[in-house]
């Protein structure tokens, strides 16, 4: 099996899937040319990420990493969410094949980009 | 439902082939190079298999070299023609942009060794033009290598015409017929072929055995040095059971070539018809000039690996040319060669059929693929952009 059971579970039953209409921050990373795009939506109250969702174009590990990343930051303070690393996402998924690690980097970047978008929208 | 639709990757070995191999292993254990009776029995079995292999191509037995498969046959044909060319000061090699890596990587290596390589375009239809071959020929061209049928999009090449161009110019013509042998009619004489590679596991034979046809009079050098097997052109004690299995598979294929082809075409066309019902989907490769069992589609807005995994969960075994299935960051060079943009090439699906597939399976595949494509599009930010016009549809 290429993927761990955990990866397959998150891939086949993604958590927090779908667009969020009233998001406070949106982060889109990756590009279609390379084969993976992740779009993350966050809702923030008092510096806490109260809700999060995602849409992803990509392979099994890209979708599973997106799903896992949303679970790992949901309900967490922004400061903690910013500390999320792709390594932590991959570990939480019981590992990814070496040539698939780059797909999990996107999850980390998507979180940061969504937070950055939230700050930009809220410093005006 | 469990459906195997990845016959271009490999095929399920046929029962009569297993029986022939088992009988060979039990009864013919001698070394064909040994002088005693046990060895000579093996030599006879080997000669019989060579005869069958040759006949299936319209060749003579002494024009057949047994190899470990398609990759080795391709490597030997190309390296050998290059070496022969170099001896006469010819260092130019012509091939195409969508060959199998067994050909392309060998050519890249020869380029590093000082050869010049021209890769011909294959156009949107995935078909090489004989006229392009003629134009690319130079005084110092040592070899033209064009595959008989492409392994991803299944397109059949004008081999006879290309062969005629090469024959007229006196240039060696090799064709990688790994996907074609046992599936479509091949006659090396009529088609002006000097060298041809084939591999048993693509036509219901065993893995790890293949053959290289080399026309009488064309020089051949060995890749593997050692004993005098295969007339000194390929050392190593012959894989007798494997070779016997390949010959059996070729005989079975020849018996039913037309019948199986017509049946696969019927399934293929129904599958193409059904999948064409999906919006922003497109068939890759020429609609008519393609292998009987090959269907290759691109679906905009989705990625191939996730498509494959979800289909596998529904019992459908297929393949894709997406980057994430190749282990590199680029999608299949074949899909790029026919002009697909990267983002579309990532969403490819190849279904390759065999006579064991049924119309019922085709209907199931159309239904499930349609559903999975819709589901993946529903979660795809790329599809969202396409739908709202932020990104332009290409297909
Ligand atoms: C067109 C083509 N050439 C060469 C090969 C390599 O053959 P083999 O797996 O027998 O080495 C393949 C199979 O993957 C193929 O499809
Ligand atoms: Zn990926």
Coordinates of C-alpha atoms and ligand atoms in Angstrom, one line a residue:
Chain A
X1 CA 0.0 0.0 0.0
X2 CA 1.4 3.4 -1.0
X3 CA -0.4 5.2 1.8
X4 CA -1.0 4.6 5.5
X5 CA -4.5 3.8 6.7
X6 CA -4.7 7.3 8.2
X7 CA -4.0 8.9 4.9
X8 CA -6.6 6.8 3.1
X9 CA -9.1 7.6 5.8
X10 CA -8.6 11.4 5.5
X11 CA -8.5 11.1 1.7
X12 CA -11.7 9.1 1.5
X13 CA -13.5 11.0 4.3
X14 CA -12.1 14.4 4.3
X15 CA -12.8 16.5 7.4
X16 CA -13.9 20.1 7.1
X17 CA -14.4 19.9 3.4
X18 CA -16.0 22.6 1.4
X19 CA -16.0 26.3 0.7
X20 CA -16.8 28.8 3.6
X21 CA -18.9 31.7 2.4
X22 CA -18.2 34.0 5.4
X23 CA -14.5 33.3 6.0
X24 CA -12.4 35.8 7.8
X25 CA -9.2 34.7 6.0
X26 CA -8.6 32.6 2.8
X27 CA -5.3 31.1 1.8
X28 CA -4.7 29.6 -1.7
X29 CA -1.4 28.0 -2.3
X30 CA 0.3 25.8 -5.0
X31 CA -0.5 25.9 -8.6
X32 CA -2.3 23.8 -11.1
X33 CA 0.8 23.4 -13.2
X34 CA 2.5 21.4 -10.5
X35 CA -0.6 19.4 -9.8
X36 CA -1.7 20.5 -6.3
X37 CA -3.7 23.5 -5.2
X38 CA -5.0 24.0 -1.7
X39 CA -7.5 26.6 -0.6
X40 CA -8.1 27.1 3.1
X41 CA -10.8 29.1 4.8
X42 CA -10.7 30.3 8.4
X43 CA -13.0 31.9 10.8
X44 CA -11.4 33.8 13.7
X45 CA -12.8 35.1 17.0
X46 CA -10.5 36.6 19.7
X47 CA -7.4 35.3 18.0
X48 CA -8.9 31.7 18.0
X49 CA -9.5 29.8 14.8
X50 CA -13.1 28.9 15.5
X51 CA -13.8 27.3 12.2
X52 CA -11.8 26.1 9.2
X53 CA -12.5 24.4 5.9
X54 CA -10.7 23.6 2.6
X55 CA -11.0 22.7 -1.0
X56 CA -8.2 20.9 -2.8
X57 CA -7.2 20.0 -6.3
X58 CA -4.5 17.4 -6.0
X59 CA -3.4 13.9 -5.2
X60 CA -4.3 11.6 -2.3
X61 CA -1.7 13.1 0.0
X62 CA -2.6 16.7 -0.9
X63 CA -6.2 16.0 0.1
X64 CA -5.3 14.0 3.2
X65 CA -2.8 16.7 4.3
X66 CA -5.4 19.4 3.9
X67 CA -7.9 17.5 5.9
X68 CA -5.5 16.7 8.7
X69 CA -4.2 20.3 8.8
X70 CA -7.7 21.6 9.3
X71 CA -8.3 19.2 12.2
X72 CA -5.0 20.3 13.8
X73 CA -5.7 24.0 13.8
X74 CA -9.4 24.0 14.5
X75 CA -10.1 25.7 17.9
X76 CA -6.5 26.7 18.3
X77 CA -5.1 30.2 18.9
X78 CA -3.6 31.7 15.7
X79 CA -0.1 31.7 17.3
X80 CA -0.3 28.0 17.7
X81 CA -1.7 27.4 14.2
X82 CA 1.3 29.3 12.8
X83 CA 3.6 26.8 14.4
X84 CA 2.1 23.9 12.4
X85 CA 4.7 22.3 10.2
X86 CA 4.4 20.0 7.3
X87 CA 6.4 17.4 9.3
X88 CA 3.8 17.5 12.0
X89 CA 1.0 17.0 9.5
X90 CA 2.8 14.1 7.9
X91 CA 3.5 12.5 11.3
X92 CA -0.2 12.9 12.2
X93 CA -1.0 11.0 9.1
X94 CA 1.4 8.2 10.1
X95 CA 3.8 9.3 7.5
X96 CA 3.8 10.0 3.8
X97 CA 6.0 8.4 1.1
X98 CA 9.2 10.4 0.6
X99 CA 8.3 11.7 -2.9
X100 CA 4.9 12.9 -1.5
X101 CA 6.3 15.1 1.3
X102 CA 6.1 18.2 -1.0
X103 CA 2.3 17.8 -1.0
X104 CA 2.1 18.2 2.8
X105 CA 4.2 21.4 2.5
X106 CA 1.2 23.0 0.9
X107 CA -1.0 22.4 4.0
X108 CA 1.5 24.3 6.2
X109 CA 1.6 27.1 3.6
X110 CA -2.2 27.2 3.2
X111 CA -2.6 27.8 7.0
X112 CA 0.0 30.7 7.0
X113 CA -1.5 32.3 3.9
X114 CA -5.0 32.2 5.3
X115 CA -3.8 33.8 8.6
X116 CA -1.9 36.4 6.7
X117 CA -5.0 37.2 4.7
X118 CA -7.0 37.5 7.9
X119 CA -4.5 40.0 9.3
X120 CA -4.4 42.0 6.1
X121 CA -8.2 42.2 6.1
X122 CA -8.2 43.2 9.8
X123 CA -5.5 45.9 10.0
X124 CA -7.4 48.3 7.7
Chain B
X1 CA -17.4 -5.3 -9.1
X2 CA -13.6 -5.8 -9.6
X3 CA -12.4 -4.5 -13.0
X4 CA -8.9 -4.7 -14.3
X5 CA -8.5 -2.0 -16.9
X6 CA -4.7 -1.5 -16.8
X7 CA -3.7 -3.9 -19.5
X8 CA -1.1 -1.5 -21.0
X9 CA 0.8 -1.7 -17.7
X10 CA 0.7 -5.5 -17.8
X11 CA -1.8 -8.3 -18.6
X12 CA -3.0 -11.3 -16.6
X13 CA -1.1 -14.3 -17.8
X14 CA -3.3 -16.7 -19.7
X15 CA -4.0 -20.2 -18.3
X16 CA -2.6 -22.1 -21.3
X17 CA 0.6 -20.1 -21.0
X18 CA 0.9 -21.1 -17.3
X19 CA 0.4 -24.7 -18.3
X20 CA 3.0 -24.6 -21.0
X21 CA 5.5 -22.9 -18.7
X22 CA 4.8 -25.4 -15.8
X23 CA 5.2 -28.3 -18.2
X24 CA 8.4 -26.8 -19.5
X25 CA 9.8 -26.4 -16.0
X26 CA 8.9 -29.9 -15.0
X27 CA 10.0 -31.7 -18.1
X28 CA 12.7 -29.6 -19.8
X29 CA 15.2 -28.5 -17.2
X30 CA 18.3 -28.9 -19.3
X31 CA 20.7 -26.1 -20.4
X32 CA 20.2 -25.5 -24.1
X33 CA 23.9 -25.1 -24.5
X34 CA 24.6 -28.6 -23.1
X35 CA 25.5 -31.4 -25.5
X36 CA 23.8 -34.2 -23.7
X37 CA 20.2 -35.3 -24.4
X38 CA 18.6 -33.3 -21.6
X39 CA 20.3 -30.1 -22.9
X40 CA 19.4 -30.9 -26.4
X41 CA 15.8 -31.3 -25.5
X42 CA 15.8 -27.8 -24.1
X43 CA 17.6 -26.6 -27.2
X44 CA 14.8 -28.1 -29.3
X45 CA 12.1 -26.4 -27.2
X46 CA 13.9 -23.1 -27.5
X47 CA 14.2 -23.5 -31.3
X48 CA 10.4 -24.2 -31.5
X49 CA 9.7 -21.1 -29.5
X50 CA 12.0 -19.1 -31.7
X51 CA 10.2 -20.4 -34.8
X52 CA 6.8 -19.3 -33.4
X53 CA 8.1 -15.9 -32.3
X54 CA 9.6 -15.3 -35.8
X55 CA 6.5 -16.5 -37.6
X56 CA 4.3 -14.2 -35.6
X57 CA 6.2 -11.2 -37.1
X58 CA 6.8 -12.6 -40.6
X59 CA 10.5 -13.0 -39.7
X60 CA 12.9 -15.9 -39.8
X61 CA 14.0 -17.7 -36.6
X62 CA 17.6 -16.5 -36.8
X63 CA 16.4 -12.9 -36.8
X64 CA 15.1 -13.3 -33.3
X65 CA 17.1 -12.6 -30.1
X66 CA 15.4 -13.4 -26.8
X67 CA 15.8 -10.7 -24.1
X68 CA 14.7 -10.0 -20.6
X69 CA 11.8 -7.8 -21.9
X70 CA 11.0 -4.7 -23.8
X71 CA 13.4 -2.4 -22.0
X72 CA 16.4 -4.6 -22.8
X73 CA 15.3 -5.0 -26.4
X74 CA 15.0 -1.3 -26.8
X75 CA 18.3 -0.6 -25.2
X76 CA 20.1 -3.1 -27.3
X77 CA 18.5 -2.0 -30.6
X78 CA 19.3 1.6 -30.1
X79 CA 22.8 1.2 -28.6
X80 CA 23.7 -1.3 -31.3
X81 CA 22.6 0.9 -34.2
X82 CA 24.3 3.9 -32.6
X83 CA 27.6 2.0 -32.3
X84 CA 27.4 0.7 -35.8
X85 CA 26.7 4.3 -37.0
X86 CA 29.6 5.7 -35.1
X87 CA 32.0 3.3 -36.7
X88 CA 31.0 5.0 -40.0
X89 CA 31.0 8.5 -38.6
X90 CA 27.2 8.6 -38.3
X91 CA 26.2 10.2 -35.0
X92 CA 22.7 11.4 -35.6
X93 CA 19.7 9.6 -34.1
X94 CA 16.0 10.3 -34.9
X95 CA 13.1 9.4 -32.6
X96 CA 9.9 10.9 -31.3
X97 CA 8.9 13.0 -28.3
X98 CA 6.6 10.4 -26.9
X99 CA 8.6 7.2 -26.8
X100 CA 8.8 5.0 -23.8
X101 CA 11.5 5.9 -21.3
X102 CA 13.4 2.7 -22.3
X103 CA 14.0 4.5 -25.6
X104 CA 14.2 8.1 -24.5
X105 CA 16.6 7.6 -21.6
X106 CA 18.8 5.5 -23.8
X107 CA 18.9 8.3 -26.3
X108 CA 19.6 10.8 -23.6
X109 CA 22.6 8.7 -22.4
X110 CA 23.9 8.5 -26.0
X111 CA 23.5 12.3 -26.3
X112 CA 25.8 12.6 -23.3
X113 CA 28.2 10.2 -25.1
X114 CA 28.4 12.6 -28.1
X115 CA 25.5 11.6 -30.3
X116 CA 23.0 14.2 -31.7
X117 CA 19.3 13.3 -31.2
X118 CA 16.3 14.7 -33.0
X119 CA 12.9 14.1 -31.4
X120 CA 10.1 14.5 -33.9
X121 CA 6.8 16.1 -32.9
X122 CA 3.7 13.9 -32.6
X123 CA 1.0 16.6 -33.1
X124 CA -2.3 16.8 -31.3
X125 CA -3.5 13.5 -32.7
X126 CA -0.4 11.7 -31.3
X127 CA 0.7 10.5 -34.7
X128 CA 4.2 10.9 -36.2
X129 CA 4.3 12.0 -39.9
X130 CA 6.5 10.0 -42.3
X131 CA 7.2 13.3 -44.1
X132 CA 8.8 14.7 -40.9
X133 CA 11.0 11.6 -40.7
X134 CA 12.1 12.2 -44.3
X135 CA 12.9 15.9 -43.5
X136 CA 14.8 15.1 -40.4
X137 CA 17.1 12.6 -42.1
X138 CA 20.7 13.7 -42.5
X139 CA 23.8 12.3 -44.2
X140 CA 25.0 11.1 -40.8
X141 CA 21.7 9.6 -39.5
X142 CA 22.4 6.2 -38.0
X143 CA 19.0 5.3 -36.7
X144 CA 15.3 6.1 -36.8
X145 CA 13.3 4.7 -33.9
X146 CA 9.5 5.2 -33.8
X147 CA 7.2 3.2 -31.6
X148 CA 4.5 1.1 -33.2
X149 CA 1.8 2.1 -30.7
X150 CA 2.0 4.5 -27.9
X151 CA 1.7 3.1 -24.4
X152 CA -0.4 5.9 -22.9
X153 CA -2.7 7.1 -25.6
X154 CA -2.5 4.0 -27.8
X155 CA -2.1 5.8 -31.1
X156 CA -0.9 3.6 -34.0
X157 CA 2.0 5.0 -36.1
X158 CA 2.4 4.9 -39.9
X159 CA 5.1 2.3 -39.5
X160 CA 5.1 1.0 -43.1
X161 CA 5.5 4.5 -44.5
X162 CA 8.2 5.5 -42.1
X163 CA 9.9 2.2 -42.8
X164 CA 9.8 2.9 -46.5
X165 CA 11.4 6.3 -46.0
X166 CA 14.2 4.8 -44.0
X167 CA 14.8 1.9 -46.4
X168 CA 15.0 4.3 -49.3
X169 CA 17.6 6.4 -47.3
X170 CA 19.5 3.3 -46.2
X171 CA 19.0 4.2 -42.5
X172 CA 18.2 1.5 -39.8
X173 CA 14.6 1.6 -38.7
X174 CA 13.7 0.3 -35.2
X175 CA 10.2 0.2 -33.8
X176 CA 9.2 -0.4 -30.1
X177 CA 6.2 -2.7 -30.7
X178 CA 5.8 -3.6 -27.0
X179 CA 2.2 -2.3 -26.9
X180 CA 1.4 -3.6 -30.4
X181 CA 2.7 -7.1 -30.6
X182 CA 0.0 -9.7 -30.0
X183 CA -2.7 -7.0 -30.4
X184 CA -2.4 -5.8 -34.0
X185 CA -1.1 -7.4 -37.2
X186 CA 2.7 -7.0 -37.6
X187 CA 4.7 -8.0 -40.7
X188 CA 8.3 -6.9 -40.5
X189 CA 8.9 -7.5 -44.2
X190 CA 5.8 -5.8 -45.5
X191 CA 6.4 -2.9 -43.1
X192 CA 10.0 -2.3 -43.8
X193 CA 11.1 -2.9 -40.2
X194 CA 14.8 -3.5 -39.5
X195 CA 14.5 -3.9 -35.7
X196 CA 11.6 -4.5 -33.5
X197 CA 11.1 -4.9 -29.7
X198 CA 8.4 -6.9 -28.0
X199 CA 7.6 -8.0 -24.4
X200 CA 5.6 -11.0 -23.4
X201 CA 3.8 -9.6 -20.4
X202 CA 1.9 -7.1 -22.6
X203 CA 0.1 -10.0 -24.4
X204 CA -0.9 -12.4 -21.6
X205 CA 2.6 -13.9 -21.3
X206 CA 5.0 -13.9 -18.4
X207 CA 7.0 -10.9 -17.1
X208 CA 10.7 -10.6 -17.7
X209 CA 10.9 -12.0 -21.2
X210 CA 10.8 -10.4 -24.5
X211 CA 12.4 -10.4 -28.0
X212 CA 14.3 -8.3 -30.4
X213 CA 13.9 -8.9 -34.1
X214 CA 16.9 -7.9 -36.1
X215 CA 16.7 -8.2 -39.9
X216 CA 19.3 -10.4 -41.6
X217 CA 22.2 -8.2 -42.6
X218 CA 21.7 -5.5 -39.9
X219 CA 24.7 -5.6 -37.5
X220 CA 23.9 -6.3 -33.9
X221 CA 26.2 -5.8 -30.8
X222 CA 25.6 -7.3 -27.4
X223 CA 24.8 -5.4 -24.2
X224 CA 25.5 -8.4 -22.0
X225 CA 28.8 -10.2 -22.4
X226 CA 29.4 -13.8 -21.5
X227 CA 28.6 -17.0 -23.1
X228 CA 27.7 -17.6 -26.7
X229 CA 23.9 -17.8 -26.3
X230 CA 21.7 -16.1 -28.9
X231 CA 24.4 -16.4 -31.5
X232 CA 26.8 -14.4 -29.2
X233 CA 24.4 -11.4 -29.2
X234 CA 23.0 -11.9 -25.7
X235 CA 24.9 -13.8 -23.1
X236 CA 23.2 -15.7 -20.3
X237 CA 21.5 -19.1 -20.0
X238 CA 18.1 -18.7 -21.7
X239 CA 15.0 -18.2 -19.7
X240 CA 13.5 -21.3 -21.3
X241 CA 10.2 -21.5 -19.5
X242 CA 9.7 -17.7 -20.0
X243 CA 10.4 -18.0 -23.7
X244 CA 8.1 -21.0 -24.0
X245 CA 5.4 -19.0 -22.3
X246 CA 5.9 -16.1 -24.6
X247 CA 5.7 -18.3 -27.7
X248 CA 2.5 -19.8 -26.3
X249 CA 1.0 -16.4 -25.7
X250 CA 2.0 -15.3 -29.2
X251 CA 0.3 -18.3 -30.7
X252 CA -2.9 -17.7 -28.7
X253 CA -2.9 -14.0 -29.7
X254 CA -2.4 -14.9 -33.4
X255 CA -5.3 -17.3 -33.3
X256 CA -7.7 -14.7 -32.1
X257 CA -6.1 -11.5 -33.3
X258 CA -9.1 -10.2 -35.3
X259 CA -11.8 -11.6 -33.0
X260 CA -10.2 -10.1 -29.9
X261 CA -9.5 -6.8 -31.6
X262 CA -13.1 -6.4 -32.8
X263 CA -14.4 -7.2 -29.4
X264 CA -12.1 -4.7 -27.7
X265 CA -13.0 -2.1 -30.2
X266 CA -16.7 -2.5 -29.4
X267 CA -16.0 -2.0 -25.6
X268 CA -13.5 0.8 -26.3
X269 CA -16.0 2.7 -28.4
X270 CA -18.8 2.3 -25.9
X271 CA -16.4 3.6 -23.1
X272 CA -15.3 6.6 -25.2
X273 CA -18.9 7.3 -26.0
X274 CA -20.0 7.1 -22.4
X275 CA -17.1 9.2 -21.0
X276 CA -17.7 11.8 -23.6
X277 CA -20.9 12.6 -21.7
X278 CA -18.8 14.2 -19.0
X279 CA -18.4 18.0 -19.6
X280 CA -14.9 19.4 -20.2
X281 CA -13.5 16.0 -20.9
X282 CA -11.6 15.0 -24.0
X283 CA -10.2 11.9 -25.5
X284 CA -6.4 11.9 -25.9
X285 CA -5.0 10.6 -29.2
X286 CA -6.6 10.0 -32.5
X287 CA -10.1 8.6 -32.3
X288 CA -9.6 5.9 -35.0
X289 CA -6.0 5.1 -35.3
X290 CA -5.5 3.7 -31.8
X291 CA -5.1 0.3 -30.2
X292 CA -8.3 -1.7 -29.9
X293 CA -8.3 -1.6 -26.1
X294 CA -7.0 1.9 -25.4
X295 CA -9.0 4.7 -23.9
X296 CA -7.3 7.8 -22.5
X297 CA -9.2 10.9 -21.3
X298 CA -8.5 14.2 -19.6
X299 CA -11.0 15.7 -17.2
X300 CA -10.5 19.4 -16.5
X301 CA -10.3 20.6 -12.9
X302 CA -9.2 17.3 -11.2
X303 CA -6.0 15.5 -10.5
X304 CA -5.3 12.0 -11.7
X305 CA -4.0 10.3 -8.6
X306 CA -7.0 11.1 -6.5
X307 CA -9.2 9.9 -9.3
X308 CA -7.3 6.6 -9.5
X309 CA -7.5 6.0 -5.7
X310 CA -11.2 6.7 -5.6
X311 CA -11.8 4.4 -8.6
X312 CA -9.7 1.7 -7.0
X313 CA -11.9 1.9 -4.0
X314 CA -14.8 1.2 -6.3
X315 CA -13.0 -1.8 -7.8
X316 CA -11.8 -0.1 -11.0
X317 CA -8.0 -0.5 -11.7
X318 CA -6.7 2.1 -14.1
X319 CA -3.7 4.4 -14.5
X320 CA -3.0 8.1 -15.0
X321 CA -0.3 10.3 -16.4
X322 CA -0.5 12.9 -13.5
X323 CA 2.7 14.1 -11.9
X324 CA 1.7 12.7 -8.5
X325 CA 1.5 9.2 -10.0
X326 CA 4.8 9.5 -11.7
X327 CA 6.8 10.5 -8.7
X328 CA 8.1 13.6 -10.5
X329 CA 6.7 17.1 -10.6
X330 CA 5.9 16.9 -14.3
X331 CA 2.9 15.1 -15.8
X332 CA 3.4 12.5 -18.5
X333 CA 5.8 13.5 -21.3
X334 CA 3.3 11.9 -23.7
X335 CA 0.4 14.2 -22.8
X336 CA 2.7 17.2 -22.9
X337 CA 4.0 16.1 -26.3
X338 CA 0.4 16.1 -27.7
X339 CA 0.1 19.7 -26.5
X340 CA -1.9 19.4 -23.4
X341 CA -1.2 22.1 -20.8
X342 CA 0.3 20.8 -17.5
X343 CA -2.9 21.5 -15.5
X344 CA -5.0 19.4 -17.9
X345 CA -2.4 16.6 -18.2
X346 CA -2.6 16.1 -14.4
X347 CA -6.3 15.1 -14.9
X348 CA -5.7 12.1 -17.2
X349 CA -7.1 8.6 -16.9
X350 CA -6.0 5.6 -19.0
X351 CA -8.2 2.6 -19.2
X352 CA -6.8 -0.3 -21.2
X353 CA -9.1 -3.2 -21.9
X354 CA -8.6 -6.9 -22.6
X355 CA -11.0 -9.6 -24.0
X356 CA -11.8 -10.4 -20.4
X357 CA -13.6 -7.1 -19.9
X358 CA -17.4 -7.0 -20.5
X359 CA -19.9 -4.4 -21.7
X360 CA -21.4 -4.6 -18.2
X361 CA -18.1 -3.5 -16.8
X362 CA -17.9 -0.7 -19.3
X363 CA -21.3 0.6 -18.2
X364 CA -20.2 0.4 -14.5
X365 CA -17.0 2.3 -15.3
X366 CA -18.8 5.1 -17.1
X367 CA -21.2 5.5 -14.2
X368 CA -18.6 5.4 -11.5
X369 CA -16.1 7.6 -13.3
X370 CA -18.8 10.2 -14.0
X371 CA -19.6 10.3 -10.3
X372 CA -16.0 10.4 -9.1
X373 CA -15.1 13.2 -11.5
X374 CA -18.1 15.2 -10.3
X375 CA -17.2 14.6 -6.6
X376 CA -13.6 15.7 -7.2
X377 CA -14.6 18.7 -9.1
X378 CA -16.9 19.7 -6.3
X379 CA -13.9 20.0 -4.0
X380 CA -11.5 21.5 -6.5
X381 CA -10.5 25.2 -6.3
X382 CA -9.4 24.9 -9.9
X383 CA -12.9 23.8 -11.0
X384 CA -14.4 26.6 -9.0
X385 CA -12.3 29.1 -10.9
X386 CA -13.1 27.5 -14.2
X387 CA -16.8 27.6 -13.4
X388 CA -16.8 31.2 -12.3
X389 CA -14.7 32.3 -15.3
X390 CA -11.6 33.2 -13.2
X391 CA -9.7 30.6 -15.2
X392 CA -10.4 29.7 -18.8
X393 CA -11.5 26.2 -19.9
X394 CA -9.1 24.7 -22.3
X395 CA -11.1 21.6 -23.1
Ligands
LIG1 C1 6.1 1.1 -25.3 C2 6.8 0.3 -24.3 N1 8.1 0.1 -24.4 C3 8.9 -0.6 -23.5 C4 8.3 -1.1 -22.4 C5 9.2 -1.8 -21.4 O1 8.9 -3.2 -21.4 P1 9.4 -4.2 -20.2 O2 8.5 -3.9 -19.1 O3 9.2 -5.6 -20.8 O4 10.8 -3.9 -20.0 C6 7.0 -0.9 -22.1 C7 6.3 -1.4 -20.9 O5 6.1 -0.7 -19.9 C8 6.2 -0.2 -23.1 O6 4.9 0.1 -22.9
LIG2 ZN1 0.7 15.6 -4.7

